mmCIF file with all atom_site columns, C-alpha atoms and ligand atoms in Angstrom:
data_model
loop_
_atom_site.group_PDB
_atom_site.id
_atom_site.type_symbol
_atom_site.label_atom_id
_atom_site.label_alt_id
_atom_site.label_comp_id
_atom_site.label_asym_id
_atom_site.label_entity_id
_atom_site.label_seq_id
_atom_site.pdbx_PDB_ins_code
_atom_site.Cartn_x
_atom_site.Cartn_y
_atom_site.Cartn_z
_atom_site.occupancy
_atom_site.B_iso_or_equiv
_atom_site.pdbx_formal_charge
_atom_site.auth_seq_id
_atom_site.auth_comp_id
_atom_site.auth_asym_id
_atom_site.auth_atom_id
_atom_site.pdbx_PDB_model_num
ATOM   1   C  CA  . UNK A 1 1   ? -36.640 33.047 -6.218  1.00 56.00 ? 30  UNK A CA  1
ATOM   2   C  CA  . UNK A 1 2   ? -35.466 31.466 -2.678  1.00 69.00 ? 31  UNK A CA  1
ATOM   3   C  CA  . UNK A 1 3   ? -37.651 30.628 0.216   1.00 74.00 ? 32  UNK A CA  1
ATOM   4   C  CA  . UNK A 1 4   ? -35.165 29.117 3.319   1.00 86.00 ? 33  UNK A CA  1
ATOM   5   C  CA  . UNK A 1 5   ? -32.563 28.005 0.336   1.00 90.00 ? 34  UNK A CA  1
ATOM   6   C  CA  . UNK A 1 6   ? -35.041 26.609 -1.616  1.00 95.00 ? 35  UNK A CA  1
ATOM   7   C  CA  . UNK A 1 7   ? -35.018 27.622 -5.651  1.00 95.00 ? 36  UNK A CA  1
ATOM   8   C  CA  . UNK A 1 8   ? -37.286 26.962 -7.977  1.00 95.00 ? 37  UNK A CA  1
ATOM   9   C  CA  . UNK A 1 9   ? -35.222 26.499 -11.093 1.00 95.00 ? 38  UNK A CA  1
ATOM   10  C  CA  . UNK A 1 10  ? -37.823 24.923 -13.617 1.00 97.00 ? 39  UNK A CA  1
ATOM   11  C  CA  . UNK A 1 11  ? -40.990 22.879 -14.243 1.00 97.00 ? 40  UNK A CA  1
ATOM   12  C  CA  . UNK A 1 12  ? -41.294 19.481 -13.952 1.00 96.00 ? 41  UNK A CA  1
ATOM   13  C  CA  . UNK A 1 13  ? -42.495 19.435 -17.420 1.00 96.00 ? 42  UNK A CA  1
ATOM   14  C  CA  . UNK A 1 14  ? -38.970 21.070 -18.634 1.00 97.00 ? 43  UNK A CA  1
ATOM   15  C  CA  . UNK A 1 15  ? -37.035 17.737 -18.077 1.00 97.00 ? 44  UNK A CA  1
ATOM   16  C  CA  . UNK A 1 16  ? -37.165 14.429 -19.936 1.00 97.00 ? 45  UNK A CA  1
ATOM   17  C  CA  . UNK A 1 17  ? -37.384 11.109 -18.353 1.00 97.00 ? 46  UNK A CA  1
ATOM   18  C  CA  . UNK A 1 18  ? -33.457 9.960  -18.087 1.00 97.00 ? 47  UNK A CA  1
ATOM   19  C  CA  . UNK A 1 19  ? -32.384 13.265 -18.859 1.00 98.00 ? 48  UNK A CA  1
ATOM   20  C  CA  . UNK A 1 20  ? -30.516 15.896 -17.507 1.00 98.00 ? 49  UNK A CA  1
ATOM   21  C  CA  . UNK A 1 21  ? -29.940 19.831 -17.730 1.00 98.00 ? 50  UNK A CA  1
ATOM   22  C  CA  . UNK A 1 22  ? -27.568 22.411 -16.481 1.00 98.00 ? 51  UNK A CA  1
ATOM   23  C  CA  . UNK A 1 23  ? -28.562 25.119 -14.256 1.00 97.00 ? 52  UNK A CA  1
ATOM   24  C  CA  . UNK A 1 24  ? -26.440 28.065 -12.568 1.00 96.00 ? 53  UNK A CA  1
ATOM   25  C  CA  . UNK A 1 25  ? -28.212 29.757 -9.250  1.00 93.00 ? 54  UNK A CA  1
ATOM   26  C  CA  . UNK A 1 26  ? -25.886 32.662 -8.170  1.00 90.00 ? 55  UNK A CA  1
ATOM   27  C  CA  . UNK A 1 27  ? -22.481 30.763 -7.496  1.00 91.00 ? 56  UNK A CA  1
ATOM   28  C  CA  . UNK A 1 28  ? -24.051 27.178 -7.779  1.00 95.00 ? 57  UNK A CA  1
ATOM   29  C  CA  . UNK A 1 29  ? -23.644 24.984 -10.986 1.00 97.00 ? 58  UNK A CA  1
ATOM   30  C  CA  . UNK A 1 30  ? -26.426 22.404 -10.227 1.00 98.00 ? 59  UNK A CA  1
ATOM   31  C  CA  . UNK A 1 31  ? -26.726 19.568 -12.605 1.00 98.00 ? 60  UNK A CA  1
ATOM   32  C  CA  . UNK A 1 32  ? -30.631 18.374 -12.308 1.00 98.00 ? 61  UNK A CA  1
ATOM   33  C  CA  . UNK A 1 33  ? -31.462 14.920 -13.180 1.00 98.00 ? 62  UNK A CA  1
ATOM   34  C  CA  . UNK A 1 34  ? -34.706 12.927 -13.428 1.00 98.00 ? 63  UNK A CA  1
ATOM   35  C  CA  . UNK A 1 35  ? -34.559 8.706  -12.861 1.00 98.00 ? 64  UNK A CA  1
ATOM   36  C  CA  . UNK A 1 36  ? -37.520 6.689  -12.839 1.00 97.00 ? 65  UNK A CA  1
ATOM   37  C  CA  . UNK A 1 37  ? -40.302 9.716  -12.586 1.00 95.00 ? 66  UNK A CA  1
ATOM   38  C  CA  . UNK A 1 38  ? -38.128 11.174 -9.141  1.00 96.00 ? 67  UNK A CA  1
ATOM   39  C  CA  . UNK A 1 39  ? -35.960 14.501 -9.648  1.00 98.00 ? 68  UNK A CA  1
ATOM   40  C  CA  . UNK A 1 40  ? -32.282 14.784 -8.301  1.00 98.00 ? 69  UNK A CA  1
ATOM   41  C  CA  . UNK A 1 41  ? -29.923 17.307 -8.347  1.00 98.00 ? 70  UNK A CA  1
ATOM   42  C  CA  . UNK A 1 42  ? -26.253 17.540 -7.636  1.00 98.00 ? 71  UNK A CA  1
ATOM   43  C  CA  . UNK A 1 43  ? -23.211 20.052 -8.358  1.00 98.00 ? 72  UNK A CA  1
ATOM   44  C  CA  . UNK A 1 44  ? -22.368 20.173 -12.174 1.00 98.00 ? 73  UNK A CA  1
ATOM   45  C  CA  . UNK A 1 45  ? -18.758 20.049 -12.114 1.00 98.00 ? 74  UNK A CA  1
ATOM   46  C  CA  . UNK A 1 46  ? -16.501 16.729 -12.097 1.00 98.00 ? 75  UNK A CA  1
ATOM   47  C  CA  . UNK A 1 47  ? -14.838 16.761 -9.070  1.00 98.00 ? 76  UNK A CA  1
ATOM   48  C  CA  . UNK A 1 48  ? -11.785 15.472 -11.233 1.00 98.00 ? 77  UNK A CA  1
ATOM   49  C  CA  . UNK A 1 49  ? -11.797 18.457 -13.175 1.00 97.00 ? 78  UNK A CA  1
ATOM   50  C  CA  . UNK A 1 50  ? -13.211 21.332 -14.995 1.00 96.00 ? 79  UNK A CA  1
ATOM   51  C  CA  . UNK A 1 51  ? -16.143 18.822 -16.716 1.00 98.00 ? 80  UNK A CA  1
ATOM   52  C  CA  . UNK A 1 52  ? -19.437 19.420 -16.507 1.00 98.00 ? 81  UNK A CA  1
ATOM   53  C  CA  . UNK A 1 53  ? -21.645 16.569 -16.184 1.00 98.00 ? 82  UNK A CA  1
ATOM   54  C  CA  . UNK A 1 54  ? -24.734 17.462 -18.002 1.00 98.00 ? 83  UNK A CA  1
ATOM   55  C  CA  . UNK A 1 55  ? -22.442 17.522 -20.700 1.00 98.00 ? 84  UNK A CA  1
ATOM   56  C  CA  . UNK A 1 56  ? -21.818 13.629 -19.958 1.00 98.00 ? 85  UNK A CA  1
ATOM   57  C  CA  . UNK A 1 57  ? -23.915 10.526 -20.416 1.00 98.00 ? 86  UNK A CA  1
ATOM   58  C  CA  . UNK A 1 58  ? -26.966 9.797  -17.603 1.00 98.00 ? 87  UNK A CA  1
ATOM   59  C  CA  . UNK A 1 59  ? -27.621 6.093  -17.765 1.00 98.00 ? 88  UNK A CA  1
ATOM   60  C  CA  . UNK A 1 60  ? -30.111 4.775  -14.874 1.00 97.00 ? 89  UNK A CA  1
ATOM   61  C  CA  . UNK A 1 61  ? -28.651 6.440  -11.776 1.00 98.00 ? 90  UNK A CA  1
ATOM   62  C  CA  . UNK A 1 62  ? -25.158 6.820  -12.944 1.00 98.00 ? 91  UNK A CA  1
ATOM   63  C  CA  . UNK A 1 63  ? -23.861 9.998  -14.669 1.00 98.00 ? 92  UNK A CA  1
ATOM   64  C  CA  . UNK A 1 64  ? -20.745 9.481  -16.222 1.00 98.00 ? 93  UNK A CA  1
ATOM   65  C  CA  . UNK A 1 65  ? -18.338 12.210 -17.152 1.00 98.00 ? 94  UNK A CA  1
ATOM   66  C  CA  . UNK A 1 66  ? -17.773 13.477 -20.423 1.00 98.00 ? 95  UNK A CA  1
ATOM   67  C  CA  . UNK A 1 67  ? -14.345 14.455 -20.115 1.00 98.00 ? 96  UNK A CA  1
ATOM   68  C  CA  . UNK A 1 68  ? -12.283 10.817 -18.332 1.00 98.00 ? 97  UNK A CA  1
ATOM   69  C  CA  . UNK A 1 69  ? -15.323 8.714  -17.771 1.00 98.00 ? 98  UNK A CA  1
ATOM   70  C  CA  . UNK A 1 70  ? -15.167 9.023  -14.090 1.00 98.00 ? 99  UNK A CA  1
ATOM   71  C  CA  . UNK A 1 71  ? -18.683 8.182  -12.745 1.00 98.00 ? 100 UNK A CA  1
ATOM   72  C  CA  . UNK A 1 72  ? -21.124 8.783  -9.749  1.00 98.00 ? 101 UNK A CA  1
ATOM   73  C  CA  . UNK A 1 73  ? -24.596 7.800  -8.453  1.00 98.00 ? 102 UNK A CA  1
ATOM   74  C  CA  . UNK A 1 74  ? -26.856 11.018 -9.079  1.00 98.00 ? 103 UNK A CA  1
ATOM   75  C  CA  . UNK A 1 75  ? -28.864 9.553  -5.894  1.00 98.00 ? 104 UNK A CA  1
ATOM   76  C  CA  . UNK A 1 76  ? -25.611 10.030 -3.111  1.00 98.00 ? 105 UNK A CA  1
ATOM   77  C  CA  . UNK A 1 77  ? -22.925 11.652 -5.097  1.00 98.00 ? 106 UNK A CA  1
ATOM   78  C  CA  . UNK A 1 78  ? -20.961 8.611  -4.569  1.00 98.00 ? 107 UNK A CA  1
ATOM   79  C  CA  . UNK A 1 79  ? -17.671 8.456  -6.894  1.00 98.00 ? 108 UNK A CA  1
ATOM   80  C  CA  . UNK A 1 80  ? -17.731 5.238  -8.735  1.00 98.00 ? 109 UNK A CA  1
ATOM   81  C  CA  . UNK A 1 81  ? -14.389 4.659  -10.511 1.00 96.00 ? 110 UNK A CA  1
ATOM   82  C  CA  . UNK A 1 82  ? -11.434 6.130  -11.622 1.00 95.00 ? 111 UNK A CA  1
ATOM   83  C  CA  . UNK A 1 83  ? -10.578 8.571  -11.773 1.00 98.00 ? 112 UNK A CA  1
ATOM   84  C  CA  . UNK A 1 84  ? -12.713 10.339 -9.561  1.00 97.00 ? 113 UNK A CA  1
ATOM   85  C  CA  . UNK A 1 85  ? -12.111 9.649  -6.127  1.00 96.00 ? 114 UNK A CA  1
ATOM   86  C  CA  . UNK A 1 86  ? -13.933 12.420 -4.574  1.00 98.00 ? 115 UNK A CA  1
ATOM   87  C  CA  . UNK A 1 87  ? -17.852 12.491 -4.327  1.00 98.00 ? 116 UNK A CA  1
ATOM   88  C  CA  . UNK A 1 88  ? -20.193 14.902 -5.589  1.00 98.00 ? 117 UNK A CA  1
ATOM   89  C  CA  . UNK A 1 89  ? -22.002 17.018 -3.821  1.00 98.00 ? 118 UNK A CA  1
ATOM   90  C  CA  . UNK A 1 90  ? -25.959 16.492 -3.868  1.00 98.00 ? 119 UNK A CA  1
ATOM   91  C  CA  . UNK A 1 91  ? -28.839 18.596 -3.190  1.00 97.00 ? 120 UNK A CA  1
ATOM   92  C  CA  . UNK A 1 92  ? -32.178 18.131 -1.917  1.00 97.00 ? 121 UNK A CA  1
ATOM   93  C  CA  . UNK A 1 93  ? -35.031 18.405 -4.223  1.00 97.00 ? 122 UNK A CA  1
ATOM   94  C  CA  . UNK A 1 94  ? -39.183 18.805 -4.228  1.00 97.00 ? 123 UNK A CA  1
ATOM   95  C  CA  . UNK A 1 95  ? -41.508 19.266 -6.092  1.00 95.00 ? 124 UNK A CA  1
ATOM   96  C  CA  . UNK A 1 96  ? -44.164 21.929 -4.922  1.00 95.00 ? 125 UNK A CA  1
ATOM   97  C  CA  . UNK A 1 97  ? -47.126 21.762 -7.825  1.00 95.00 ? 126 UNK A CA  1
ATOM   98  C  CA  . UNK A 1 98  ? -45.064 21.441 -11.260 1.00 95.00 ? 127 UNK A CA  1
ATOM   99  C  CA  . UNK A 1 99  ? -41.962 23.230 -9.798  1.00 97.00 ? 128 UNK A CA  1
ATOM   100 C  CA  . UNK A 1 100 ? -38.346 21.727 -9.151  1.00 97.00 ? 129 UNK A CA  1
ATOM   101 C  CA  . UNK A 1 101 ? -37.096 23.109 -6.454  1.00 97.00 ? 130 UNK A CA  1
ATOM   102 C  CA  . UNK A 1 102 ? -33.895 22.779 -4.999  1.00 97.00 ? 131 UNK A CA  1
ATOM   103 C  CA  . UNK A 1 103 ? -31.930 23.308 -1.519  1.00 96.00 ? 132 UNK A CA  1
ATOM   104 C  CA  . UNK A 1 104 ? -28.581 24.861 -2.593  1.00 94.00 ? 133 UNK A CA  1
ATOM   105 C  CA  . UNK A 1 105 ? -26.283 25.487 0.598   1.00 77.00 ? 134 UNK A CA  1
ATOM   106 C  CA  . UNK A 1 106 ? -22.601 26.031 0.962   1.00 60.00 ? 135 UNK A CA  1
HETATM 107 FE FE1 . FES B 2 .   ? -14.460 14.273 -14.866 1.00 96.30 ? 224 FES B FE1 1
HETATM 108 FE FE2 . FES B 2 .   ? -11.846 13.840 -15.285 1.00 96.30 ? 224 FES B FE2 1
HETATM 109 S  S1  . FES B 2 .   ? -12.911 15.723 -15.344 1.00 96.30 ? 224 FES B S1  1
HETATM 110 S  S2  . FES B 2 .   ? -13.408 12.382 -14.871 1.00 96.30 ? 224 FES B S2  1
#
């Protein structure tokens, strides 16, 4: 379901405090995050490689990845050490009643 780019891809309810879960929304792999009550989202796959995140560790705001232990801030995307030098791309969330939702643009 899309409304102006934005996707609902689950309930609030459906993710943990300090967790994390995969989703894929037509060609986007959007890893989805929640930190201190507040939902974040940003592309799944390491920008080092073919890692996906969820699959890492989420500690605070810092995912780290499961494959070379490159990390980033969930909040910006921001690459935090080597190896990954590249950020990753984040999305804009809300929350409209219990949904997630999700802006997911090229
Ligand atoms: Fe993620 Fe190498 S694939 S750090």
């Amino acid at each position: 379901m899309s409304e102006n780019g934005w996707h609902v891809i689950c309930q609030n309810t459906d993710i943990d405090e300090g967790g994390m879960l995969p989703f894929e929304v037509g060609n986007f792999q959007v890893a989805l995050y929640k930190v201190n009550g507040e939902i974040f989202a940003t592309d799944n796959v390491c920008t080092h490689g073919m890692a996906l995140l969820t699959d890492g560790f989420l500690d605070d705001d810092v995912v780290e990845c499961p494959l070379h232990g490159g990390m980033f801030n969930v909040k910006t995307g921001k690459a935090l050490c080597e190896p990954v030098d590249c950020d990753v791309k984040v999305y804009k969330t809300r929350q409209v009643d219990d949904r997630i939702e999700v802006l997911l643009s090229e």
